[in-house]
Each structure stands twice: as structure tokens, then as C-alpha cells.
PDB file of C-alpha atoms in Angstrom:
ATOM      1  CA  MET A   1       0.000   0.000   0.000  1.00 48.00           C
ATOM      2  CA  ALA A   2       1.354   3.382  -0.940  1.00 47.00           C
ATOM      3  CA  ALA A   3       2.283   5.635   1.924  1.00 49.00           C
ATOM      4  CA  GLN A   4      -0.209   8.369   2.616  1.00 48.00           C
ATOM      5  CA  PRO A   5       1.163  11.913   2.460  1.00 45.00           C
ATOM      6  CA  THR A   6       1.597  13.577   5.816  1.00 44.00           C
ATOM      7  CA  PRO A   7      -0.874  16.464   6.228  1.00 44.00           C
ATOM      8  CA  VAL A   8       0.833  19.809   6.209  1.00 41.00           C
ATOM      9  CA  ALA A   9       0.039  21.801   9.335  1.00 43.00           C
ATOM     10  CA  SER A  10      -1.439  25.210   8.662  1.00 41.00           C
ATOM     11  CA  GLN A  11       0.971  28.013   9.284  1.00 42.00           C
ATOM     12  CA  PRO A  12      -0.043  30.687  11.802  1.00 42.00           C
ATOM     13  CA  THR A  13      -0.627  34.098  10.374  1.00 41.00           C
ATOM     14  CA  THR A  14       1.932  36.648  11.416  1.00 40.00           C
ATOM     15  CA  GLY A  15       0.353  39.916  10.332  1.00 41.00           C
ATOM     16  CA  PRO A  16      -2.446  41.792  12.102  1.00 41.00           C
ATOM     17  CA  ALA A  17      -5.976  40.574  11.505  1.00 44.00           C
ATOM     18  CA  SER A  18      -8.072  42.461   9.025  1.00 44.00           C
ATOM     19  CA  ARG A  19     -11.131  44.378  10.221  1.00 45.00           C
ATOM     20  CA  MET A  20     -13.404  41.681   8.787  1.00 43.00           C
ATOM     21  CA  ASP A  21     -11.425  38.954  10.588  1.00 46.00           C
ATOM     22  CA  TYR A  22     -11.685  40.883  13.826  1.00 44.00           C
ATOM     23  CA  GLU A  23     -15.453  41.228  13.518  1.00 46.00           C
ATOM     24  CA  ASP A  24     -15.724  37.417  13.373  1.00 46.00           C
ATOM     25  CA  GLU A  25     -13.612  36.877  16.494  1.00 54.00           C
ATOM     26  CA  ASP A  26     -14.160  37.356  20.190  1.00 57.00           C
ATOM     27  CA  THR A  27     -14.520  41.061  20.929  1.00 72.00           C
ATOM     28  CA  THR A  28     -13.452  40.995  24.571  1.00 82.00           C
ATOM     29  CA  ARG A  29      -9.705  40.946  24.063  1.00 87.00           C
ATOM     30  CA  TYR A  30      -9.269  44.312  25.763  1.00 93.00           C
ATOM     31  CA  VAL A  31     -12.462  44.899  27.738  1.00 92.00           C
ATOM     32  CA  SER A  32     -11.648  41.806  29.811  1.00 93.00           C
ATOM     33  CA  LEU A  33      -8.615  43.642  31.211  1.00 94.00           C
ATOM     34  CA  PRO A  34      -8.752  45.082  34.764  1.00 95.00           C
ATOM     35  CA  PHE A  35      -9.539  48.651  33.643  1.00 96.00           C
ATOM     36  CA  ALA A  36     -13.030  47.537  32.597  1.00 96.00           C
ATOM     37  CA  SER A  37     -14.173  46.438  36.045  1.00 96.00           C
ATOM     38  CA  LEU A  38     -12.539  49.465  37.627  1.00 97.00           C
ATOM     39  CA  LEU A  39     -14.514  51.819  35.365  1.00 97.00           C
ATOM     40  CA  ARG A  40     -17.738  50.148  36.500  1.00 94.00           C
ATOM     41  CA  SER A  41     -16.922  50.762  40.146  1.00 95.00           C
ATOM     42  CA  GLU A  42     -18.477  53.518  42.250  1.00 93.00           C
ATOM     43  CA  GLU A  43     -15.266  54.186  44.150  1.00 96.00           C
ATOM     44  CA  PRO A  44     -13.414  57.328  42.979  1.00 96.00           C
ATOM     45  CA  GLN A  45     -10.001  55.680  43.390  1.00 97.00           C
ATOM     46  CA  ASP A  46     -11.078  52.722  41.259  1.00 97.00           C
ATOM     47  CA  LEU A  47     -12.410  55.063  38.580  1.00 97.00           C
ATOM     48  CA  ALA A  48      -9.179  57.061  38.536  1.00 97.00           C
ATOM     49  CA  ASN A  49      -7.121  53.867  38.299  1.00 97.00           C
ATOM     50  CA  GLY A  50      -9.317  52.510  35.520  1.00 97.00           C
ATOM     51  CA  LEU A  51      -8.980  55.696  33.488  1.00 97.00           C
ATOM     52  CA  SER A  52      -5.227  55.684  34.045  1.00 96.00           C
ATOM     53  CA  GLN A  53      -4.897  52.079  32.876  1.00 96.00           C
ATOM     54  CA  LEU A  54      -7.007  52.700  29.785  1.00 96.00           C
ATOM     55  CA  SER A  55      -5.024  55.849  28.961  1.00 95.00           C
ATOM     56  CA  GLU A  56      -1.771  53.891  29.182  1.00 95.00           C
ATOM     57  CA  LEU A  57      -3.242  51.195  26.950  1.00 95.00           C
ATOM     58  CA  THR A  58      -4.283  53.697  24.261  1.00 94.00           C
ATOM     59  CA  ASP A  59      -0.753  55.127  24.338  1.00 92.00           C
ATOM     60  CA  GLN A  60       0.824  51.691  23.912  1.00 94.00           C
ATOM     61  CA  LEU A  61      -1.334  50.315  21.107  1.00 94.00           C
ATOM     62  CA  GLU A  62      -0.873  51.215  17.457  1.00 92.00           C
ATOM     63  CA  GLY A  63      -2.462  50.371  14.139  1.00 93.00           C
ATOM     64  CA  GLU A  64      -4.934  47.471  14.048  1.00 93.00           C
ATOM     65  CA  GLU A  65      -4.649  46.854  17.783  1.00 94.00           C
ATOM     66  CA  SER A  66      -5.649  50.429  18.516  1.00 94.00           C
ATOM     67  CA  TRP A  67      -8.627  50.089  16.157  1.00 95.00           C
ATOM     68  CA  GLU A  68      -9.675  46.855  17.892  1.00 95.00           C
ATOM     69  CA  LEU A  69      -9.593  48.543  21.287  1.00 96.00           C
ATOM     70  CA  CYS A  70     -11.779  51.418  20.093  1.00 96.00           C
ATOM     71  CA  ALA A  71     -14.236  49.005  18.484  1.00 95.00           C
ATOM     72  CA  GLU A  72     -14.522  47.032  21.726  1.00 96.00           C
ATOM     73  CA  LEU A  73     -15.062  50.192  23.750  1.00 97.00           C
ATOM     74  CA  ARG A  74     -17.943  51.144  21.478  1.00 96.00           C
ATOM     75  CA  GLU A  75     -19.468  47.679  21.398  1.00 95.00           C
ATOM     76  CA  HIS A  76     -19.401  47.256  25.164  1.00 95.00           C
ATOM     77  CA  ALA A  77     -20.732  50.737  25.986  1.00 95.00           C
ATOM     78  CA  PHE A  78     -17.510  52.105  27.439  1.00 97.00           C
ATOM     79  CA  ILE A  79     -17.816  55.319  25.435  1.00 97.00           C
ATOM     80  CA  ALA A  80     -20.942  56.077  27.465  1.00 97.00           C
ATOM     81  CA  THR A  81     -19.139  55.040  30.663  1.00 97.00           C
ATOM     82  CA  ILE A  82     -16.190  57.335  29.991  1.00 97.00           C
ATOM     83  CA  GLY A  83     -18.541  60.091  28.879  1.00 97.00           C
ATOM     84  CA  ALA A  84     -20.471  59.919  32.142  1.00 97.00           C
ATOM     85  CA  LEU A  85     -17.211  60.355  34.052  1.00 97.00           C
ATOM     86  CA  VAL A  86     -16.685  63.678  32.274  1.00 97.00           C
ATOM     87  CA  GLY A  87     -19.412  64.963  34.579  1.00 96.00           C
ATOM     88  CA  HIS A  88     -17.676  63.707  37.746  1.00 96.00           C
ATOM     89  CA  PRO A  89     -16.793  66.514  40.191  1.00 96.00           C
ATOM     90  CA  GLU A  90     -13.269  65.223  40.891  1.00 96.00           C
ATOM     91  CA  PRO A  91     -10.548  66.595  38.556  1.00 96.00           C
ATOM     92  CA  ALA A  92      -8.639  63.318  38.944  1.00 96.00           C
ATOM     93  CA  ILE A  93     -11.562  61.675  37.170  1.00 97.00           C
ATOM     94  CA  HIS A  94     -13.046  64.187  34.722  1.00 97.00           C
ATOM     95  CA  GLN A  95      -9.659  65.359  33.414  1.00 96.00           C
ATOM     96  CA  PRO A  96      -8.453  61.938  32.171  1.00 96.00           C
ATOM     97  CA  ALA A  97     -11.982  61.196  30.918  1.00 97.00           C
ATOM     98  CA  LEU A  98     -11.871  64.359  28.793  1.00 96.00           C
ATOM     99  CA  LEU A  99      -8.448  63.470  27.448  1.00 94.00           C
ATOM    100  CA  LEU A 100      -9.533  59.918  26.646  1.00 96.00           C
ATOM    101  CA  LEU A 101     -12.505  61.167  24.632  1.00 96.00           C
ATOM    102  CA  ALA A 102     -10.197  63.515  22.751  1.00 94.00           C
ATOM    103  CA  THR A 103      -7.896  60.573  21.987  1.00 94.00           C
ATOM    104  CA  LEU A 104     -10.639  58.133  20.991  1.00 96.00           C
ATOM    105  CA  THR A 105     -12.160  60.631  18.548  1.00 94.00           C
ATOM    106  CA  THR A 106      -8.884  61.130  16.691  1.00 92.00           C
ATOM    107  CA  GLU A 107      -8.677  59.452  13.277  1.00 91.00           C
ATOM    108  CA  ASP A 108      -4.946  58.829  13.729  1.00 90.00           C
ATOM    109  CA  VAL A 109      -5.878  56.567  16.632  1.00 93.00           C
ATOM    110  CA  ASP A 110      -8.990  55.043  15.076  1.00 94.00           C
ATOM    111  CA  PRO A 111     -10.014  55.340  11.408  1.00 93.00           C
ATOM    112  CA  MET A 112     -13.583  54.691  12.604  1.00 95.00           C
ATOM    113  CA  ALA A 113     -13.531  57.650  14.991  1.00 94.00           C
ATOM    114  CA  ASP A 114     -16.728  58.977  13.405  1.00 94.00           C
ATOM    115  CA  GLU A 115     -18.533  56.016  14.973  1.00 95.00           C
ATOM    116  CA  THR A 116     -17.280  57.074  18.393  1.00 96.00           C
ATOM    117  CA  LYS A 117     -18.426  60.638  17.697  1.00 95.00           C
ATOM    118  CA  ARG A 118     -21.887  59.332  16.894  1.00 95.00           C
ATOM    119  CA  HIS A 119     -21.939  57.557  20.252  1.00 96.00           C
ATOM    120  CA  ILE A 120     -20.929  60.789  21.972  1.00 96.00           C
ATOM    121  CA  LYS A 121     -23.729  62.689  20.264  1.00 94.00           C
ATOM    122  CA  ARG A 122     -26.348  60.013  20.857  1.00 95.00           C
ATOM    123  CA  GLU A 123     -25.477  59.552  24.540  1.00 95.00           C
ATOM    124  CA  GLY A 124     -25.584  63.296  25.279  1.00 95.00           C
ATOM    125  CA  ILE A 125     -21.913  63.333  26.219  1.00 96.00           C
ATOM    126  CA  PHE A 126     -21.159  66.520  24.287  1.00 96.00           C
ATOM    127  CA  GLU A 127     -23.394  68.436  26.695  1.00 96.00           C
ATOM    128  CA  LEU A 128     -21.129  67.245  29.520  1.00 96.00           C
ATOM    129  CA  LEU A 129     -17.988  68.431  27.722  1.00 95.00           C
ATOM    130  CA  VAL A 130     -19.057  72.038  27.229  1.00 96.00           C
ATOM    131  CA  PRO A 131     -19.192  73.194  30.895  1.00 97.00           C
ATOM    132  CA  HIS A 132     -15.504  72.349  31.257  1.00 97.00           C
ATOM    133  CA  LEU A 133     -14.680  75.079  28.731  1.00 97.00           C
ATOM    134  CA  PHE A 134     -15.668  77.512  31.485  1.00 97.00           C
ATOM    135  CA  ALA A 135     -13.478  75.874  34.154  1.00 96.00           C
ATOM    136  CA  THR A 136     -10.870  77.885  36.037  1.00 94.00           C
ATOM    137  CA  VAL A 137      -8.278  75.090  35.940  1.00 95.00           C
ATOM    138  CA  PRO A 138      -6.141  75.463  32.778  1.00 94.00           C
ATOM    139  CA  LEU A 139      -5.539  71.726  32.373  1.00 93.00           C
ATOM    140  CA  THR A 140      -9.264  71.022  32.462  1.00 95.00           C
ATOM    141  CA  VAL A 141      -9.912  73.752  29.885  1.00 95.00           C
ATOM    142  CA  ALA A 142      -7.170  72.402  27.614  1.00 93.00           C
ATOM    143  CA  PHE A 143      -8.553  68.852  27.735  1.00 94.00           C
ATOM    144  CA  ALA A 144     -12.093  70.130  27.174  1.00 95.00           C
ATOM    145  CA  CYS A 145     -10.969  72.097  24.125  1.00 94.00           C
ATOM    146  CA  ALA A 146      -9.277  68.996  22.729  1.00 92.00           C
ATOM    147  CA  ALA A 147     -12.429  66.915  23.167  1.00 94.00           C
ATOM    148  CA  VAL A 148     -14.707  69.608  21.733  1.00 94.00           C
ATOM    149  CA  GLN A 149     -12.330  70.163  18.817  1.00 91.00           C
ATOM    150  CA  ASN A 150     -12.784  66.573  17.652  1.00 90.00           C
ATOM    151  CA  THR A 151     -16.551  66.442  18.111  1.00 90.00           C
ATOM    152  CA  VAL A 152     -17.856  69.877  17.153  1.00 88.00           C
ATOM    153  CA  ALA A 153     -17.794  69.258  13.395  1.00 84.00           C
ATOM    154  CA  ASP A 154     -21.502  68.500  13.529  1.00 86.00           C
ATOM    155  CA  PHE A 155     -24.148  71.105  12.726  1.00 85.00           C
ATOM    156  CA  THR A 156     -26.456  70.192  15.621  1.00 89.00           C
ATOM    157  CA  LEU A 157     -23.653  70.214  18.175  1.00 91.00           C
ATOM    158  CA  SER A 158     -22.237  73.459  16.770  1.00 89.00           C
ATOM    159  CA  LYS A 159     -25.628  75.129  17.151  1.00 89.00           C
ATOM    160  CA  TYR A 160     -25.896  73.849  20.720  1.00 93.00           C
ATOM    161  CA  LEU A 161     -22.424  75.171  21.524  1.00 93.00           C
ATOM    162  CA  GLU A 162     -23.398  78.582  20.194  1.00 91.00           C
ATOM    163  CA  GLU A 163     -26.673  78.634  22.129  1.00 94.00           C
ATOM    164  CA  VAL A 164     -25.030  77.939  25.496  1.00 96.00           C
ATOM    165  CA  GLY A 165     -22.285  80.522  25.066  1.00 96.00           C
ATOM    166  CA  GLY A 166     -19.559  78.059  24.169  1.00 95.00           C
ATOM    167  CA  VAL A 167     -18.584  79.879  20.992  1.00 94.00           C
ATOM    168  CA  ALA A 168     -18.106  83.167  22.827  1.00 95.00           C
ATOM    169  CA  ARG A 169     -16.008  81.341  25.410  1.00 96.00           C
ATOM    170  CA  LEU A 170     -13.831  79.765  22.700  1.00 95.00           C
ATOM    171  CA  ARG A 171     -13.240  83.203  21.205  1.00 95.00           C
ATOM    172  CA  GLU A 172     -12.032  84.384  24.611  1.00 96.00           C
ATOM    173  CA  LEU A 173      -9.766  81.367  24.993  1.00 96.00           C
ATOM    174  CA  ALA A 174      -8.329  81.954  21.513  1.00 95.00           C
ATOM    175  CA  HIS A 175      -6.752  85.125  22.918  1.00 95.00           C
ATOM    176  CA  CYS A 176      -5.603  83.872  26.318  1.00 94.00           C
ATOM    177  CA  ASP A 177      -1.954  83.635  27.342  1.00 93.00           C
ATOM    178  CA  LEU A 178      -1.668  79.834  27.240  1.00 92.00           C
ATOM    179  CA  PRO A 179      -0.483  78.656  23.792  1.00 92.00           C
ATOM    180  CA  ALA A 180      -1.905  75.137  24.088  1.00 90.00           C
ATOM    181  CA  ILE A 181      -5.364  76.452  24.892  1.00 92.00           C
ATOM    182  CA  VAL A 182      -5.130  79.137  22.201  1.00 94.00           C
ATOM    183  CA  GLN A 183      -4.306  76.525  19.572  1.00 91.00           C
ATOM    184  CA  ALA A 184      -7.080  74.153  20.681  1.00 91.00           C
ATOM    185  CA  ALA A 185      -9.682  76.911  20.906  1.00 92.00           C
ATOM    186  CA  LYS A 186      -8.847  78.140  17.409  1.00 92.00           C
ATOM    187  CA  ALA A 187      -9.100  74.580  16.102  1.00 91.00           C
ATOM    188  CA  CYS A 188     -12.556  74.269  17.699  1.00 91.00           C
ATOM    189  CA  LEU A 189     -13.720  77.473  16.013  1.00 91.00           C
ATOM    190  CA  HIS A 190     -12.282  76.335  12.681  1.00 89.00           C
ATOM    191  CA  ASN A 191     -14.020  72.942  12.827  1.00 87.00           C
ATOM    192  CA  MET A 192     -17.252  74.573  13.879  1.00 85.00           C
ATOM    193  CA  ALA A 193     -17.119  77.071  11.008  1.00 83.00           C
ATOM    194  CA  GLU A 194     -16.590  74.222   8.547  1.00 75.00           C
ATOM    195  CA  SER A 195     -19.632  72.353   9.841  1.00 65.00           C
ATOM    196  CA  MET A 196     -21.779  75.486   9.618  1.00 56.00           C
ATOM    197  CA  ASP A 197     -20.551  76.189   6.067  1.00 49.00           C
ATOM    198  CA  MET A 198     -21.327  72.639   4.950  1.00 42.00           C
ATOM    199  CA  SER A 199     -24.778  72.841   6.501  1.00 40.00           C
ATOM    200  CA  SER A 200     -25.465  76.165   4.758  1.00 41.00           C
ATOM    201  CA  LEU A 201     -24.299  74.673   1.468  1.00 36.00           C
ATOM    202  CA  THR A 202     -26.650  71.716   1.944  1.00 35.00           C
ATOM    203  CA  ILE A 203     -29.573  74.026   2.729  1.00 37.00           C
ATOM    204  CA  ASN A 204     -28.827  76.156  -0.346  1.00 44.00           C
ATOM    205  CA  VAL A 205     -28.753  73.065  -2.562  1.00 40.00           C
ATOM    206  CA  ILE A 206     -32.058  71.822  -1.140  1.00 38.00           C
ATOM    207  CA  ASN A 207     -33.666  75.237  -1.640  1.00 47.00           C
ATOM    208  CA  ALA A 208     -32.414  75.355  -5.236  1.00 49.00           C
ATOM    209  CA  ILE A 209     -33.901  71.918  -5.921  1.00 46.00           C
ATOM    210  CA  ILE A 210     -37.249  72.955  -4.424  1.00 49.00           C
ATOM    211  CA  LYS A 211     -37.354  76.103  -6.584  1.00 51.00           C
ATOM    212  CA  LEU A 212     -36.488  74.087  -9.685  1.00 51.00           C
ATOM    213  CA  GLN A 213     -39.250  71.614  -8.933  1.00 57.00           C
ATOM    214  CA  ARG A 214     -41.755  74.444  -8.518  1.00 60.00           C
ATOM    215  CA  ARG A 215     -40.735  76.016 -11.848  1.00 60.00           C
ATOM    216  CA  MET A 216     -41.034  72.673 -13.614  1.00 57.00           C
ATOM    217  CA  ARG A 217     -44.500  72.027 -12.185  1.00 60.00           C
ATOM    218  CA  LYS A 218     -45.617  75.539 -13.204  1.00 62.00           C
ATOM    219  CA  ALA A 219     -44.232  75.051 -16.724  1.00 61.00           C
ATOM    220  CA  VAL A 220     -46.047  71.724 -17.087  1.00 57.00           C
ATOM    221  CA  ARG A 221     -49.359  73.216 -15.948  1.00 58.00           C
ATOM    222  CA  SER A 222     -49.113  76.149 -18.389  1.00 60.00           C
ATOM    223  CA  SER A 223     -47.956  74.181 -21.417  1.00 57.00           C
ATOM    224  CA  ALA A 224     -50.103  72.414 -24.027  1.00 52.00           C
ATOM    225  CA  PRO A 225     -51.029  68.789 -23.395  1.00 52.00           C
ATOM    226  CA  PRO A 226     -48.080  66.580 -24.308  1.00 49.00           C
ATOM    227  CA  PHE A 227     -48.261  64.513 -27.459  1.00 42.00           C
ATOM    228  CA  ASN A 228     -49.045  60.849 -27.139  1.00 44.00           C
ATOM    229  CA  ILE A 229     -45.775  58.985 -27.377  1.00 39.00           C
ATOM    230  CA  PHE A 230     -47.663  55.788 -28.058  1.00 42.00           C
ATOM    231  CA  CYS A 231     -49.211  57.006 -31.364  1.00 42.00           C
ATOM    232  CA  PHE A 232     -48.329  54.791 -34.335  1.00 41.00           C
ATOM    233  CA  ALA A 233     -48.180  55.758 -37.973  1.00 44.00           C
ATOM    234  CA  ASN A 234     -50.991  54.426 -40.183  1.00 43.00           C
TER     235      ASN A 234
END
């Protein structure tokens, strides 16, 4: 009897998994780490430690691993958890929470950062960011500017910011004596202006379409009955 060929063992892949591969795998690679349980605690020290551990993790990870972390945070509702901590009275908690949101909404960290921004908008987290622009602690203001800068490019949020006095505050901060805050405040105003311009452009296009439709309907009503396209020659 001829010898049977020995099966060749499959070789392990060495490169990072693709996004599609990741979606098919277990999505608790990172949220099973200790920071997750700490962020669900009610103890301030646990919350501070959890935020610190997650901040260190975001600094360490790059590329696909960073994207996987952000995807897990969204899937397991940690964006809402971090966002709620922005409203915590303790600076040791709301400051790192602000900075984390600024990091997680950066496209260099996560190409799907727009998904995180949608979570922030839907969960009402942006409304918790804005009061920190009026803080008296420079570090808090700087972190708040960074978080607002990455999330304000949305027409609804820009309008809200304007209504609550946030735009006027950013204009003040753009002329303060702290370069980091000046730069962040100017970036916020720039991103906000872009969102308002795009919204105005959209409205103008819609209005133009409506006017065109009205003119076409008027022209049809005033014109002679159209010829019958189904007439055949005798």
C-alpha cells in the first residue's frame, strides 16, 4: 500500500488581523482587562485607576490593535461610561476622561472615529464636555478644548455650543496667554465654522432643488397637453 502523504500543518498568520477577521472573532480581548471592572466601580479611586490604565493602553497600542480597542469600547458601551465620568466633580476623574474622549475621537488613533463621535452625540456626552470650557483650571480647559475640537464638526452640536455661550467662550480662549489652549480653541472654532458652512451649502442646494421643482410644475401646468408617445403611424 502506498504511503499516505503527511498532512501539512497550517501556518499561523503573522500579520495583524483584518477588520473583517476581527469582527468574526471574540470582541473581549481588551475589555476583559482590569480597567473595565474598575470603570464600573463607584469608588473614585477605582475610577481614577481605571482611566489611568485605559489611557496607558491607548498610548501603547498602534495600528490594528488600537482600532480593535476602540471598536470594543464602542461595542461594550464604554464610550458612554467614559462620557459619564466627564461629569464627575473630581478633577482626577473628569480630566483623564476628557483626554480619553479627545484621543478616541482622533482618526490617527482610530479610522472609525466617526462612529465614536456618533456615540458621543447620541449619549448626550457633548453636553457634559461644554461646561468644562468655562473651568478655572487650565488643564481642564485644555482637555475640554481637545475633546470639543474633535466632536464639534456637527451642525447640531455646533448650534448647541453657540446657544449655550460656548462659541463666545472659545473666542475668549483663543486670545488667552496659554499657547496650548489658544491653539485648541482656534481649532474648535475652525471645525465649527466648517460644519456650519457645509450645513449652509446643503440648505442652499435643497432650496435650489425645491425652486427648480416648482418652476417645472408651473411650466407643465401652463404648457399644451403633451403629445401621445404611443401614437403609431398608419
